[in-house]
C-alpha positions as a Markdown table, in Angstrom:
| # | Residue | x | y | z |
|---|---|---|---|---|
| 1 | Met | 6.6 | 32.8 | -33.0 |
| 2 | Asp | 4.4 | 34.6 | -30.5 |
| 3 | Lys | 4.9 | 32.7 | -27.0 |
| 4 | Gln | 0.9 | 32.8 | -26.6 |
| 5 | Arg | 0.7 | 31.2 | -30.2 |
| 6 | Ile | 3.0 | 28.2 | -29.1 |
| 7 | Arg | 1.0 | 27.9 | -25.9 |
| 8 | Glu | -2.3 | 27.7 | -27.9 |
| 9 | Arg | -0.7 | 25.0 | -30.0 |
| 10 | Val | 0.5 | 22.9 | -27.2 |
| 11 | Trp | -2.6 | 23.0 | -25.3 |
| 12 | Asp | -4.5 | 21.9 | -28.3 |
| 13 | Ala | -2.4 | 19.3 | -29.3 |
| 14 | Leu | -2.6 | 17.7 | -25.7 |
| 15 | Glu | -6.1 | 17.7 | -25.7 |
| 16 | Ala | -6.3 | 16.5 | -29.1 |
| 17 | Glu | -4.2 | 13.6 | -28.9 |
| 18 | Gly | -5.3 | 12.4 | -25.6 |
| 19 | Ile | -2.0 | 13.5 | -23.6 |
| 20 | Ala | -3.8 | 15.7 | -21.3 |
| 21 | Arg | -4.7 | 14.4 | -17.9 |
| 22 | Phe | -6.8 | 15.9 | -15.0 |
| 23 | Pro | -7.5 | 18.8 | -14.6 |
| 24 | Phe | -9.0 | 19.6 | -17.6 |
| 25 | Pro | -9.1 | 21.3 | -20.1 |
| 26 | Pro | -5.3 | 21.9 | -20.2 |
| 27 | His | -5.8 | 25.3 | -21.6 |
| 28 | Gly | -4.6 | 28.2 | -19.3 |
| 29 | Arg | -2.7 | 26.2 | -17.1 |
| 30 | Ile | 0.8 | 24.3 | -16.8 |
| 31 | Pro | -0.9 | 21.0 | -18.1 |
| 32 | Asn | -1.1 | 17.8 | -16.7 |
| 33 | Phe | 0.2 | 14.9 | -18.9 |
| 34 | Asp | 0.2 | 11.2 | -19.5 |
| 35 | Gly | 3.6 | 9.8 | -18.4 |
| 36 | Ala | 4.3 | 12.7 | -15.6 |
| 37 | Arg | 5.0 | 9.9 | -13.1 |
| 38 | Asp | 7.3 | 8.4 | -15.3 |
| 39 | Ala | 9.0 | 11.8 | -16.0 |
| 40 | Ala | 9.4 | 12.3 | -12.0 |
| 41 | Glu | 10.9 | 8.6 | -11.9 |
| 42 | Arg | 13.5 | 9.7 | -14.5 |
| 43 | Leu | 14.2 | 12.7 | -12.8 |
| 44 | Ala | 15.0 | 11.0 | -9.5 |
| 45 | Gly | 17.8 | 9.4 | -11.3 |
| 46 | Thr | 19.7 | 12.5 | -12.2 |
| 47 | Pro | 22.8 | 13.9 | -10.1 |
| 48 | Glu | 20.7 | 17.2 | -9.8 |
| 49 | Trp | 17.8 | 15.4 | -7.7 |
| 50 | Gln | 20.2 | 13.0 | -5.8 |
| 51 | Gly | 22.4 | 16.0 | -4.4 |
| 52 | Ala | 19.3 | 17.9 | -3.4 |
| 53 | Thr | 18.0 | 17.7 | 0.0 |
| 54 | Ala | 15.5 | 21.0 | -0.3 |
| 55 | Ile | 13.7 | 21.8 | -3.5 |
| 56 | Lys | 11.7 | 24.5 | -4.4 |
| 57 | Ser | 8.9 | 23.2 | -6.9 |
| 58 | Asn | 5.7 | 24.9 | -8.8 |
| 59 | Pro | 2.5 | 23.5 | -7.1 |
| 60 | Asp | 0.9 | 22.2 | -10.4 |
| 61 | Ser | -0.6 | 18.8 | -11.0 |
| 62 | Pro | 2.0 | 17.6 | -13.6 |
| 63 | Gln | 4.8 | 18.2 | -11.0 |
| 64 | Leu | 2.9 | 16.2 | -8.1 |
| 65 | Pro | 4.7 | 12.9 | -8.4 |
| 66 | Val | 8.0 | 14.9 | -8.3 |
| 67 | Arg | 6.8 | 16.8 | -4.9 |
| 68 | Arg | 5.6 | 13.0 | -3.4 |
| 69 | Arg | 8.8 | 11.6 | -4.5 |
| 70 | Ala | 11.0 | 14.5 | -2.7 |
| 71 | Leu | 9.1 | 14.1 | 0.5 |
| 72 | Ala | 9.0 | 10.6 | 0.4 |
| 73 | Glu | 12.9 | 10.7 | 0.0 |
| 74 | Gly | 13.1 | 12.9 | 3.0 |
| 75 | Lys | 13.6 | 16.4 | 0.8 |
| 76 | Thr | 12.1 | 19.6 | 2.3 |
| 77 | Val | 9.6 | 20.9 | -0.3 |
| 78 | Tyr | 9.2 | 24.7 | -0.6 |
| 79 | Met | 6.2 | 26.2 | -2.7 |
| 80 | Ala | 5.4 | 29.5 | -3.2 |
| 81 | Val | 2.0 | 31.1 | -1.9 |
| 82 | Pro | -0.2 | 31.6 | -5.3 |
| 83 | Arg | 0.6 | 35.0 | -6.7 |
| 84 | Leu | 2.8 | 35.9 | -3.8 |
| 85 | Arg | 0.0 | 37.4 | -2.1 |
| 86 | Asp | 1.2 | 37.3 | 1.3 |
| 87 | Glu | 4.5 | 38.5 | 3.3 |
| 88 | Gln | 5.0 | 35.0 | 4.0 |
| 89 | Cys | 5.0 | 33.9 | 0.7 |
| 90 | Phe | 6.5 | 30.4 | 0.7 |
| 91 | Val | 5.0 | 27.0 | 2.2 |
| 92 | Arg | 7.4 | 24.6 | 3.8 |
| 93 | Leu | 6.7 | 21.0 | 3.8 |
| 94 | Asp | 9.3 | 19.3 | 6.1 |
| 95 | Pro | 8.8 | 15.4 | 5.7 |
| 96 | Ala | 10.3 | 15.1 | 9.3 |
| 97 | Thr | 6.8 | 16.4 | 10.6 |
| 98 | Ile | 4.6 | 14.9 | 8.0 |
| 99 | Asp | 2.8 | 11.5 | 8.3 |
| 100 | Asp | 1.0 | 11.3 | 5.0 |
| 101 | Thr | 3.7 | 12.6 | 2.3 |
| 102 | Asp | 1.2 | 11.3 | -0.3 |
| 103 | Arg | -1.4 | 13.9 | 0.5 |
| 104 | Ala | 1.0 | 16.6 | 1.8 |
| 105 | Ala | 2.3 | 17.0 | -1.9 |
| 106 | Ala | -1.2 | 18.2 | -3.3 |
| 107 | Ile | -1.7 | 21.9 | -3.4 |
| 108 | Ser | -5.2 | 21.4 | -1.9 |
| 109 | His | -3.5 | 19.9 | 1.3 |
| 110 | Met | -0.4 | 22.4 | 1.5 |
| 111 | Asp | -2.1 | 24.5 | 4.1 |
| 112 | Glu | -2.9 | 21.6 | 6.1 |
| 113 | Tyr | 0.6 | 20.0 | 6.1 |
| 114 | Gly | 2.8 | 22.9 | 5.3 |
| 115 | Glu | 3.8 | 25.8 | 7.4 |
| 116 | Gln | 3.9 | 29.2 | 5.9 |
| 117 | Ile | 7.0 | 31.3 | 6.2 |
| 118 | Gly | 8.8 | 34.3 | 4.8 |
| 119 | Pro | 11.7 | 34.1 | 2.6 |
| 120 | Asp | 14.2 | 34.7 | 5.7 |
| 121 | Glu | 13.0 | 31.4 | 7.0 |
| 122 | Ile | 14.4 | 29.4 | 3.9 |
| 123 | Asp | 17.6 | 27.5 | 5.0 |
| 124 | Ser | 18.8 | 26.8 | 1.6 |
| 125 | Ile | 17.3 | 25.8 | -1.9 |
| 126 | Asp | 19.5 | 23.0 | -3.9 |
| 127 | Leu | 17.1 | 22.4 | -6.7 |
| 128 | Ile | 14.4 | 24.3 | -8.5 |
| 129 | Val | 11.5 | 22.4 | -10.3 |
| 130 | Ser | 9.5 | 24.5 | -12.9 |
| 131 | Gly | 6.4 | 23.7 | -14.6 |
| 132 | Ser | 6.2 | 24.5 | -18.5 |
| 133 | Val | 3.5 | 24.9 | -21.1 |
| 134 | Ala | 6.2 | 24.4 | -23.5 |
| 135 | Val | 10.1 | 24.2 | -23.7 |
| 136 | Thr | 12.7 | 24.3 | -26.4 |
| 137 | Glu | 15.9 | 21.7 | -26.5 |
| 138 | Glu | 18.0 | 25.0 | -25.8 |
| 139 | Gly | 16.3 | 25.5 | -22.7 |
| 140 | Ala | 13.9 | 28.4 | -23.2 |
| 141 | Arg | 10.7 | 28.0 | -21.1 |
| 142 | Ile | 7.3 | 29.1 | -21.7 |
| 143 | Gly | 5.0 | 29.1 | -19.0 |
| 144 | Lys | 1.3 | 30.3 | -18.5 |
| 145 | Gly | 2.4 | 33.8 | -19.2 |
| 146 | Glu | 1.7 | 35.2 | -15.7 |
| 147 | Gly | 5.4 | 35.6 | -15.0 |
| 148 | Tyr | 5.3 | 34.5 | -11.4 |
| 149 | Ser | 7.4 | 31.7 | -11.8 |
| 150 | Asp | 10.1 | 33.8 | -13.1 |
| 151 | Leu | 9.6 | 36.3 | -10.3 |
| 152 | Glu | 9.7 | 33.7 | -7.6 |
| 153 | Tyr | 13.2 | 33.0 | -8.9 |
| 154 | Ala | 14.5 | 36.4 | -9.1 |
| 155 | Leu | 13.0 | 37.0 | -5.7 |
| 156 | Leu | 14.8 | 34.0 | -4.3 |
| 157 | Arg | 18.1 | 35.2 | -6.3 |
| 158 | Glu | 17.9 | 38.7 | -4.7 |
| 159 | Leu | 17.9 | 37.1 | -1.0 |
| 160 | Gly | 21.0 | 35.1 | -2.0 |
| 161 | Leu | 19.2 | 31.8 | -1.8 |
| 162 | Val | 19.9 | 30.5 | -5.3 |
| 163 | Asp | 22.6 | 31.6 | -7.6 |
| 164 | Asp | 24.1 | 30.6 | -11.3 |
| 165 | Asp | 24.9 | 27.3 | -9.8 |
| 166 | Thr | 21.4 | 26.2 | -8.9 |
| 167 | Pro | 20.1 | 23.7 | -11.1 |
| 168 | Ile | 16.7 | 24.5 | -12.6 |
| 169 | Val | 14.8 | 21.5 | -14.2 |
| 170 | Thr | 11.2 | 20.9 | -15.6 |
| 171 | Thr | 9.0 | 17.9 | -16.0 |
| 172 | Val | 7.2 | 17.8 | -19.4 |
| 173 | His | 5.8 | 15.4 | -22.2 |
| 174 | Glu | 7.5 | 15.1 | -25.4 |
| 175 | Arg | 4.6 | 17.0 | -27.2 |
| 176 | Gln | 5.5 | 19.9 | -25.1 |
| 177 | Ile | 9.2 | 20.4 | -26.6 |
| 178 | Val | 9.1 | 22.8 | -29.8 |
| 179 | Asp | 11.4 | 23.7 | -32.1 |
| 180 | Asp | 10.4 | 27.4 | -32.5 |
| 181 | Ala | 12.9 | 30.2 | -31.9 |
| 182 | Val | 12.0 | 31.3 | -28.7 |
| 183 | Glu | 13.6 | 34.4 | -27.4 |
| 184 | Ile | 14.7 | 34.3 | -23.8 |
| 185 | Glu | 14.6 | 37.7 | -22.5 |
| 186 | Ala | 16.7 | 39.1 | -19.5 |
| 187 | His | 14.1 | 38.2 | -16.9 |
| 188 | Asp | 13.4 | 34.7 | -18.2 |
| 189 | Val | 14.7 | 31.6 | -16.3 |
| 190 | Pro | 16.4 | 29.3 | -18.6 |
| 191 | Met | 16.3 | 25.5 | -17.9 |
| 192 | Asp | 19.3 | 23.5 | -17.0 |
| 193 | Cys | 17.4 | 20.4 | -17.2 |
| 194 | Ile | 14.5 | 19.2 | -19.4 |
| 195 | Val | 13.1 | 15.8 | -18.2 |
| 196 | Thr | 10.3 | 13.7 | -20.2 |
| 197 | Pro | 9.2 | 10.3 | -19.6 |
| 198 | Glu | 11.3 | 9.2 | -22.4 |
| 199 | Arg | 14.8 | 11.3 | -21.9 |
| 200 | Val | 17.0 | 13.7 | -20.2 |
| 201 | Ile | 18.1 | 16.9 | -22.2 |
| 202 | Arg | 20.8 | 19.3 | -20.8 |
| 203 | Pro | 20.8 | 22.6 | -22.4 |
| 204 | Thr | 24.1 | 24.6 | -22.5 |
| 205 | Gly | 24.3 | 28.3 | -22.1 |
| 206 | Gly | 21.3 | 30.8 | -21.1 |
| 207 | Gln | 22.1 | 33.5 | -18.9 |
| 208 | Lys | 20.0 | 33.5 | -15.5 |
| 209 | Pro | 18.8 | 36.7 | -14.1 |
| 210 | Ala | 20.6 | 38.0 | -11.2 |
| 211 | Gly | 17.9 | 39.5 | -9.5 |
| 212 | Ile | 14.5 | 41.4 | -9.7 |
| 213 | Asp | 13.7 | 43.6 | -13.1 |
| 214 | Trp | 11.8 | 46.5 | -11.6 |
| 215 | Ala | 11.1 | 47.6 | -15.2 |
| 216 | Leu | 8.8 | 45.1 | -15.5 |
| 217 | Leu | 6.6 | 45.7 | -12.4 |
| 218 | Asp | 4.3 | 48.6 | -12.2 |
| 219 | Glu | 3.0 | 50.2 | -8.9 |
| 220 | Glu | -0.2 | 48.1 | -8.8 |
| 221 | Arg | 1.7 | 44.8 | -9.2 |
| 222 | Ile | 4.1 | 45.9 | -6.5 |
| 223 | Ala | 1.4 | 46.8 | -4.2 |
| 224 | Glu | -0.1 | 43.2 | -4.6 |
| 225 | Ile | 3.2 | 41.6 | -3.7 |
| 226 | Pro | 3.8 | 42.6 | -0.2 |
| 227 | Val | 7.5 | 41.0 | 0.0 |
| 228 | Leu | 8.4 | 43.2 | -2.6 |
| 229 | Lys | 8.4 | 46.2 | -0.6 |
| 230 | Arg | 11.4 | 45.2 | 1.6 |
| 231 | Phe | 13.4 | 46.0 | -1.6 |
| 232 | Cys | 12.1 | 49.1 | -2.4 |
């Protein structure tokens, strides 16, 4: 099934069934959901989480409890600048320098508490947390459709900051797990761990991209993302 049709179906269901949470509507975004805090709590019990000292997280609302938990536990959090629009395309939240970790974890305050840095200034990433619109139990992820999450991973892979062993997780509501046949293309990043408020799913298989797929990037998009120029 076409990915956009799956997105629309999931967005509609979250809204109609009262699962979606602020911001509204859920459509066109990584949707927030009832139980996001419970999913973060369950994630915190996994070995992937417990073994991580630095995580790269998406900035969206459903993963706010994940970011808050990370900072409260002393984990460094990295988030990408929206659309990778700057040469210094990441923000580092260092809990050692933050006096209000709850506030700092929100995207609206990341500039206030975080330090904008280039990818060369990232020491290491032990865990990647991705937001999803939908995901299959086999680990195929569907995002908003803009491709930035996959591109951020590819960039980190090019720089040697992540590899095949770096776990990638997503927190979602059970209603976001779909049984459609979703094709994973070469640039798509499969999930190693799917966490809902009720359970943890560990897909097996799924080849992670080895780097940037330049065939997907036209000259206009490369020009809009300054950090890509170092690889051209």
